[in-house]
Amino acid sequence: MTLSELLPSLGHAGLDRQLWPSTTHLDELGRVCIGGVPLTEVADEFRTPTYVLDEQDFRTRIRRYQSALPGVSIVYAGKSLLTTTIARWIAQEGLGLDVCSGGELATAMAAGVDPARIILHGNAKTPDELRDAAAIGVGRIVVDSPLEIAFLAGQVRARQTVLLRVIPGVDIGGHPAVTTGVDDQKFGFTIAGDRARDAVQRILNQPCLSLTGLHCHIGSQVADPTLYGQTIARMIALMADIRTRFGVTLPDLDIGGGHAVPYVAGDPELNLARFAEVIEHSLESACTAADFPRPALTIEPGRAISARAGITLYRVVAVKSQPGGRTFVAVDGGMSDNPRVALYGAKYTVALANRHTATPSATVTVVGRHCEAGDVIARDVELPADVHPGDLLAVACTGAYHHSMASSYNMVGRPPLVAVAEGRCRQLIRRETIADLLSRDCDVPSLPWG
């Protein structure tokens, strides 16, 4: 019999296997452990807040994609979470890497990633970013505007492979901030109005550019695989029309990522097996209908690989109950290390990580340290009623768009990122210090302390 069975109140730990890293368990003291390491030890060594990443979970999710989609090229979306170590994991697992800034490209190169396996994205790439990517020899540049076509044509010294980003006109029905497949948004060229076809003509007119395919992305947190089926049908129809108009048969189709993961119990998740079935059927049907040769398919998961591999540790600083109102549990981090609640109204799962308690649960709101009423970690969640200052809280599913979106708001340094595996910790990114922050201030004559 397990500890959880002996002590049912360990349900406070909230260890839903769909939300937490795959190696998560409780030890005999009721402490949450990941990668064989008690999180209390991580907090003691690296302080809080700290991002913790389960290497085994991260790699396992990659392998699930490879197993479910053996004929598909899988490219990791680096914007979700990227360091040089993570870039090496990606390369070791045989994935490509997509980047969308000069900094992400530099990280990939510092990690020794083969440039041929890199895709450069972005709706407003700078001339320097385009020039550097072409000079390095990245495998594909996704063209997102007419100006990029003209600039690349005038700058590249060797023939550069490009994809054209197309808006497929598929609405996922989500938050406007994460819906990218509809016409009225900043990415790509619409099918409507011949914008995409005009861009194809522009590229084909440039002998130094090699158009090998189309790219699209319909949005984030997409749980319904049939939306990808609709996307494939529209993209294949466009590729067939391009063949008819220009006599060019494009061999590559990249349908992006955006695969949904759950953040709280009951959230929908993209079923990989069903996704594989839908894209196979859709490709077969669309290519047969258009008498078009089947293109090589690429997908770009990011969040679906990194999100659940990561958690964030916080130390409780204060507990405050307002008369007739909420109980607020204030922690030592907040919107500077997780802006998604303020940006999207995102919801999270929180657990007491440092001890077992038999105390009944209470509904609380976990808030951050920043001077904003909207600085919230998780609203109306269940924690033990005896939660108190000094306790350690763990927030699940923070491996994607937390480290990568963190800021130094209120001059609070960004947290470290620590990988755990086989009972050991490894710091991937150190904590940002006050000295780091002041070092950018050109009028600081010297730091006020050593």
C-alpha positions as MATLAB code, in Angstrom:
seq = 'MTLSELLPSLGHAGLDRQLWPSTTHLDELGRVCIGGVPLTEVADEFRTPTYVLDEQDFRTRIRRYQSALPGVSIVYAGKSLLTTTIARWIAQEGLGLDVCSGGELATAMAAGVDPARIILHGNAKTPDELRDAAAIGVGRIVVDSPLEIAFLAGQVRARQTVLLRVIPGVDIGGHPAVTTGVDDQKFGFTIAGDRARDAVQRILNQPCLSLTGLHCHIGSQVADPTLYGQTIARMIALMADIRTRFGVTLPDLDIGGGHAVPYVAGDPELNLARFAEVIEHSLESACTAADFPRPALTIEPGRAISARAGITLYRVVAVKSQPGGRTFVAVDGGMSDNPRVALYGAKYTVALANRHTATPSATVTVVGRHCEAGDVIARDVELPADVHPGDLLAVACTGAYHHSMASSYNMVGRPPLVAVAEGRCRQLIRRETIADLLSRDCDVPSLPWG';
ca = [
       0.000    0.000    0.000;
       1.323    3.431   -0.944;
       1.678    6.459    1.289;
      -1.094    8.159   -0.664;
      -3.424    5.231    0.055;
      -2.517    5.227    3.736;
      -2.964    8.990    3.998;
      -5.795   10.098    1.700;
      -5.309   13.711    2.709;
      -2.190   13.676    0.535;
      -4.675   14.666   -2.128;
      -3.619   18.174   -1.076;
      -0.509   17.576   -3.151;
      -2.655   17.653   -6.305;
      -0.473   15.132   -8.121;
      -2.697   14.602  -11.143;
      -0.515   12.584  -13.504;
      -1.913   14.504  -16.488;
      -0.560   17.786  -15.108;
       2.714   17.059  -13.343;
       6.035   15.733  -14.699;
       6.011   11.981  -15.203;
       8.578   11.328  -12.439;
       6.591   13.228   -9.783;
       5.930   11.379   -6.541;
       5.622   11.931   -2.789;
       8.301   10.645   -0.441;
       7.730    9.254    3.055;
       7.663   12.787    4.494;
       4.983   13.923    2.077;
       7.452   16.037    0.089;
       6.926   16.399   -3.642;
       9.839   14.894   -5.579;
      10.659   15.237   -9.282;
      13.454   13.458  -11.111;
      14.289   11.672   -7.864;
      14.950   14.992   -6.085;
      12.803   16.389   -3.245;
      11.748   19.886   -4.232;
      12.664   21.105   -0.761;
      16.291   20.314   -1.617;
      16.048   22.277   -4.848;
      14.614   25.250   -2.948;
      17.295   25.006   -0.257;
      20.111   24.992   -2.811;
      18.801   27.465   -5.379;
      16.289   29.477   -3.292;
      12.938   30.557   -4.683;
      11.334   31.220   -7.030;
      12.983   28.577   -9.205;
      11.946   26.878  -12.419;
      12.478   23.109  -12.272;
      12.616   20.978  -15.421;
      12.268   17.184  -15.525;
      14.704   16.023  -18.219;
      13.203   12.533  -18.439;
       9.698   13.914  -18.952;
      10.937   16.332  -21.620;
      12.679   13.590  -23.579;
       9.813   11.144  -23.135;
       7.325   13.550  -24.701;
       9.604   13.940  -27.715;
       9.720   10.170  -28.122;
       5.943    9.929  -27.911;
       5.698   12.285  -30.875;
       8.253   10.269  -32.801;
       6.410    7.038  -32.067;
       2.979    8.418  -32.969;
       4.154   10.199  -36.142;
       6.952    8.119  -37.676;
       6.681    9.671  -41.138;
       6.509   13.274  -39.974;
       9.397   15.707  -39.465;
       9.226   17.067  -35.913;
      10.718   20.490  -35.207;
      10.740   21.817  -31.636;
       9.367   25.338  -31.199;
      12.189   26.989  -29.272;
      10.132   29.994  -28.201;
       8.372   27.821  -25.602;
      11.604   27.104  -23.688;
      15.180   27.288  -24.928;
      18.654   27.151  -23.438;
      21.852   25.736  -24.890;
      21.341   22.522  -22.905;
      17.762   22.144  -24.118;
      18.916   22.762  -27.687;
      21.397   19.907  -27.230;
      18.633   17.627  -25.913;
      16.617   18.465  -29.011;
      19.527   17.629  -31.301;
      20.297   14.418  -29.408;
      16.694   13.284  -29.822;
      16.850   13.918  -33.575;
      14.480   16.884  -33.801;
      14.842   20.083  -35.768;
      14.601   23.451  -34.025;
      12.607   26.529  -34.907;
      13.747   29.934  -33.703;
      12.203   33.381  -34.061;
      14.920   35.846  -33.052;
      18.616   36.459  -33.318;
      18.981   35.495  -29.665;
      17.285   32.147  -30.139;
      19.391   31.518  -33.232;
      22.564   32.361  -31.309;
      21.518   29.967  -28.528;
      21.036   27.176  -31.055;
      24.424   27.862  -32.640;
      26.144   28.012  -29.236;
      24.681   24.576  -28.538;
      26.165   23.208  -31.752;
      22.861   22.594  -33.514;
      23.272   21.816  -37.211;
      22.104   24.988  -39.025;
      20.468   22.823  -41.686;
      18.011   21.621  -39.024;
      16.968   25.145  -38.008;
      13.887   27.032  -39.219;
      13.745   30.813  -38.738;
      10.310   32.299  -37.997;
       8.989   35.766  -37.194;
       6.594   38.301  -38.678;
       9.059   41.194  -38.358;
      12.536   39.769  -38.714;
      15.181   42.452  -38.719;
      17.621   42.816  -41.617;
      20.424   41.667  -39.307;
      18.494   38.533  -38.315;
      17.781   37.634  -41.929;
      21.362   38.328  -42.976;
      22.817   36.287  -40.116;
      20.456   33.368  -40.701;
      21.318   33.229  -44.377;
      25.049   33.545  -43.676;
      24.911   30.753  -41.100;
      23.045   28.556  -43.572;
      19.810   27.838  -41.702;
      17.778   25.138  -43.367;
      14.662   27.205  -43.988;
      13.548   30.785  -43.551;
       9.793   31.280  -43.288;
       8.950   34.350  -45.362;
       6.281   36.460  -43.676;
       6.137   39.736  -45.636;
       6.868   41.134  -49.124;
       9.788   43.126  -47.724;
      11.494   39.939  -46.526;
      11.381   38.563  -50.046;
      13.027   41.692  -51.425;
      15.610   41.898  -48.658;
      16.643   38.245  -48.892;
      16.878   38.503  -52.666;
      19.292   41.412  -52.318;
      21.408   40.013  -49.480;
      21.890   36.253  -49.789;
      25.088   35.073  -51.403;
      24.050   31.451  -51.768;
      20.711   29.973  -52.755;
      18.431   30.138  -49.696;
      15.573   27.718  -49.081;
      12.376   29.439  -47.933;
       8.848   28.528  -46.923;
       5.938   30.902  -47.404;
       3.755   31.517  -44.355;
       0.107   31.269  -45.329;
      -3.009   32.124  -43.345;
      -5.297   29.140  -43.970;
      -8.494   30.798  -42.734;
      -9.142   28.246  -39.972;
     -10.586   29.680  -36.745;
      -9.807   27.693  -33.584;
     -12.322   29.750  -31.581;
      -9.831   30.575  -28.838;
      -8.466   33.710  -27.184;
      -7.594   36.316  -29.859;
      -4.027   36.447  -28.555;
      -3.443   32.808  -29.535;
      -5.551   32.556  -32.699;
      -3.269   32.832  -35.721;
      -5.094   31.007  -38.508;
      -7.643   33.710  -39.355;
      -7.177   36.457  -41.933;
      -7.206   39.555  -39.729;
      -3.898   39.068  -37.890;
      -0.252   39.922  -38.309;
       1.244   36.654  -39.551;
       1.673   35.543  -43.128;
      -0.211   35.926  -46.405;
      -3.923   35.256  -46.833;
      -5.245   32.776  -49.343;
      -8.106   35.191  -49.921;
      -7.357   38.071  -52.255;
      -4.497   36.192  -53.924;
      -1.975   37.562  -51.407;
      -0.304   34.162  -50.981;
      -0.207   33.509  -54.729;
       1.303   36.944  -55.380;
       4.009   36.201  -52.822;
       4.742   32.892  -54.514;
       5.248   34.727  -57.798;
       7.613   37.214  -56.129;
       9.734   34.410  -54.690;
       9.830   32.437  -57.914;
      11.108   35.545  -59.677;
      14.199   35.551  -57.446;
      16.807   33.036  -58.638;
      18.626   33.095  -55.302;
      15.530   31.975  -53.374;
      14.297   28.394  -53.445;
      10.634   28.031  -52.478;
      10.165   24.461  -51.274;
       6.849   24.665  -49.490;
       4.223   26.386  -47.419;
       3.976   27.018  -43.703;
       0.978   27.802  -41.500;
       0.017   27.928  -37.834;
      -3.607   28.038  -36.734;
      -3.122   28.958  -33.073;
      -2.299   27.654  -29.623;
      -3.999   25.233  -27.254;
      -5.753   23.426  -30.110;
      -7.388   20.248  -28.774;
      -9.554   19.342  -31.768;
      -7.433   17.447  -34.337;
     -10.041   17.940  -37.071;
      -8.980   21.600  -37.236;
      -5.617   20.399  -38.513;
      -7.462   18.266  -41.033;
      -9.276   21.343  -42.327;
      -5.952   23.184  -42.481;
      -4.280   20.441  -44.504;
      -7.169   20.375  -46.969;
      -6.898   24.107  -47.586;
      -3.133   24.081  -47.848;
      -3.051   21.167  -50.308;
      -5.683   22.908  -52.420;
      -3.455   26.004  -52.505;
      -0.394   23.936  -53.379;
      -2.313   22.349  -56.251;
      -3.375   25.796  -57.460;
       0.242   26.986  -57.294;
       1.222   24.032  -59.483;
      -1.470   24.946  -62.003;
      -0.594   28.660  -62.077;
       3.195   28.502  -61.890;
       4.134   24.980  -62.932;
       5.849   24.340  -59.595;
       5.112   21.335  -57.388;
       6.065   22.257  -53.832;
       7.375   19.249  -51.878;
       7.019   20.501  -48.267;
       4.116   21.399  -45.979;
       4.630   22.664  -42.419;
       1.424   22.909  -40.356;
       3.027   24.391  -37.237;
       2.169   23.358  -33.700;
      -0.176   24.738  -31.046;
      -1.126   21.374  -29.537;
      -3.220   21.715  -26.383;
      -1.997   20.615  -22.962;
      -3.993   20.638  -19.694;
      -3.146   23.149  -16.972;
      -5.873   22.169  -14.502;
      -7.920   19.008  -14.055;
     -10.480   18.590  -16.809;
      -8.668   20.736  -19.389;
      -8.742   19.278  -22.916;
      -5.589   17.852  -24.483;
      -4.707   17.046  -28.072;
      -4.788   13.264  -28.436;
      -1.646   12.328  -30.380;
      -3.016    9.071  -31.743;
      -6.152   10.771  -33.016;
      -4.061   13.646  -34.402;
      -1.953   11.146  -36.351;
      -5.075    9.527  -37.784;
      -6.587   12.857  -38.820;
      -3.520   14.194  -40.584;
      -2.948   10.893  -42.388;
      -6.546   10.754  -43.609;
      -6.572   14.451  -44.491;
      -3.350   14.260  -46.488;
      -4.535   11.206  -48.361;
      -7.951   12.664  -49.128;
      -6.722   16.146  -50.088;
      -3.910   14.861  -52.303;
      -6.201   12.379  -54.023;
      -8.848   15.042  -54.632;
      -6.299   17.448  -56.117;
      -4.236   14.750  -57.855;
      -1.280   16.213  -55.987;
       1.790   14.244  -54.839;
       1.943   13.840  -51.094;
       4.266   16.484  -49.575;
       6.696   15.861  -46.736;
       4.903   17.000  -43.568;
       6.461   18.982  -40.709;
       4.939   19.835  -37.326;
       6.319   22.177  -34.667;
       5.315   21.222  -31.101;
       6.787   23.330  -28.316;
       4.432   23.656  -25.349;
       3.338   20.017  -25.766;
       6.920   18.921  -25.088;
       8.113   21.411  -22.474;
       5.063   22.584  -20.496;
       4.395   19.594  -18.248;
       8.092   18.870  -17.853;
       8.411   22.090  -15.844;
       7.181   23.350  -12.484;
       7.861   26.537  -10.519;
       8.752   26.651   -6.834;
       7.688   29.546   -4.608;
       8.085   30.279   -0.911;
       5.014   31.535    0.951;
       5.707   35.003    2.336;
       2.331   35.959    3.827;
      -1.222   34.691    4.297;
      -3.989   37.256    4.550;
      -7.765   36.836    4.848;
      -9.942   39.828    4.057;
     -13.273   40.146    5.979;
     -15.980   38.651    3.797;
     -13.475   38.159    0.985;
     -10.744   35.882   -0.222;
      -7.796   34.376    1.559;
      -4.625   35.463   -0.210;
      -1.454   33.406   -0.085;
       1.390   35.680   -1.188;
       4.587   34.197   -2.587;
       8.031   35.498   -3.483;
       7.490   35.491   -7.259;
       4.652   36.494   -9.526;
       3.942   38.063  -12.875;
       7.625   38.645  -13.588;
       8.185   34.890  -13.761;
       4.678   33.977  -14.973;
       2.873   36.685  -16.958;
       0.366   34.285  -18.513;
      -2.326   34.803  -15.868;
      -2.316   38.566  -16.460;
      -2.035   38.190  -20.245;
      -4.497   35.383  -20.937;
      -6.324   34.645  -17.700;
      -4.454   31.330  -17.587;
      -5.273   28.861  -14.814;
      -2.813   26.753  -12.848;
      -2.627   23.836  -10.435;
      -0.805   24.448   -7.144;
       0.423   21.995   -4.498;
       1.997   22.208   -1.072;
       5.425   20.718   -1.737;
       7.311   20.551    1.570;
       5.211   18.526    3.996;
       2.234   16.306    4.622;
      -0.702   17.751    6.530;
      -3.952   16.244    7.717;
      -5.604   19.675    7.761;
      -8.702   20.055    5.548;
      -8.366   22.169    2.453;
      -9.422   25.775    2.013;
     -10.033   27.867   -1.085;
      -7.315   30.475   -1.518;
      -5.901   32.747   -4.198;
      -2.152   32.556   -4.661;
      -0.790   36.010   -5.493;
       2.577   37.435   -6.394;
       4.858   40.052   -4.881;
       4.476   42.745   -7.530;
       2.662   46.040   -7.115;
      -0.230   45.103   -9.401;
      -3.718   43.941   -8.438;
      -3.539   41.584  -11.407;
      -0.400   39.860  -10.138;
      -1.986   36.469   -9.529;
      -0.500   32.976   -9.741;
      -3.716   30.982   -9.316;
      -7.246   32.037   -8.382;
      -9.511   30.059   -6.077;
      -7.421   26.926   -5.670;
      -7.509   24.345   -2.895;
      -4.591   24.310   -0.441;
      -4.343   23.015    3.132;
      -6.005   25.443    5.542;
      -2.828   25.548    7.619;
      -0.638   26.878    4.808;
       1.700   29.440    6.357;
       4.750   31.602    5.674;
       7.790   29.473    4.930;
       5.820   26.731    3.179;
       6.941   25.690   -0.280;
       4.437   25.735   -3.139;
       4.854   24.059   -6.510;
       2.929   25.217   -9.584;
       2.448   22.612  -12.296;
       2.837   22.934  -16.060;
       5.180   25.919  -16.179;
       7.790   24.581  -18.588;
       6.484   26.598  -21.531;
       6.296   30.387  -21.855;
       7.484   31.096  -18.326;
      11.275   31.246  -18.468;
      10.974   32.518  -22.045;
       8.482   35.293  -21.159;
       9.945   36.304  -17.788;
      10.800   39.926  -17.070;
      12.556   41.964  -14.387;
       9.464   43.976  -13.451;
       9.920   45.925  -10.188;
      13.639   45.207  -10.657;
      13.139   41.648   -9.501;
      15.666   39.275  -11.059;
      14.478   36.372  -13.175;
      14.575   32.900  -11.558;
      17.114   30.197  -12.266;
      16.234   27.152  -14.358;
      17.273   23.849  -12.807;
      17.094   20.455  -14.538;
      16.539   17.331  -12.459;
      17.259   13.746  -13.500;
      18.147   10.505  -11.717;
      18.354   12.134   -8.307;
      20.626   14.993   -9.366;
      20.166   18.730  -10.013;
      21.871   20.759  -12.709;
      21.512   24.515  -13.037;
      20.902   25.480  -16.677;
      20.299   29.215  -16.151;
      21.474   31.055  -13.025;
      19.373   33.518  -11.099;
      19.475   37.103  -12.362;
      20.989   39.265   -9.638;
      20.596   42.900   -8.663;
      24.139   43.391   -9.936;
      23.015   42.062  -13.325;
      20.135   44.536  -13.385;
      22.246   47.529  -12.328;
      25.001   46.631  -14.791;
      22.799   47.893  -17.636;
      22.278   51.297  -15.984;
      24.799   53.590  -17.630;
      24.734   56.135  -14.780;
      25.593   53.795  -11.917;
      29.193   54.765  -11.043;
      29.703   51.633   -8.973;
      27.538   49.049   -7.303;
      26.551   50.041   -3.738;
      27.765   46.707   -2.412;
      30.312   44.075   -3.316;
];
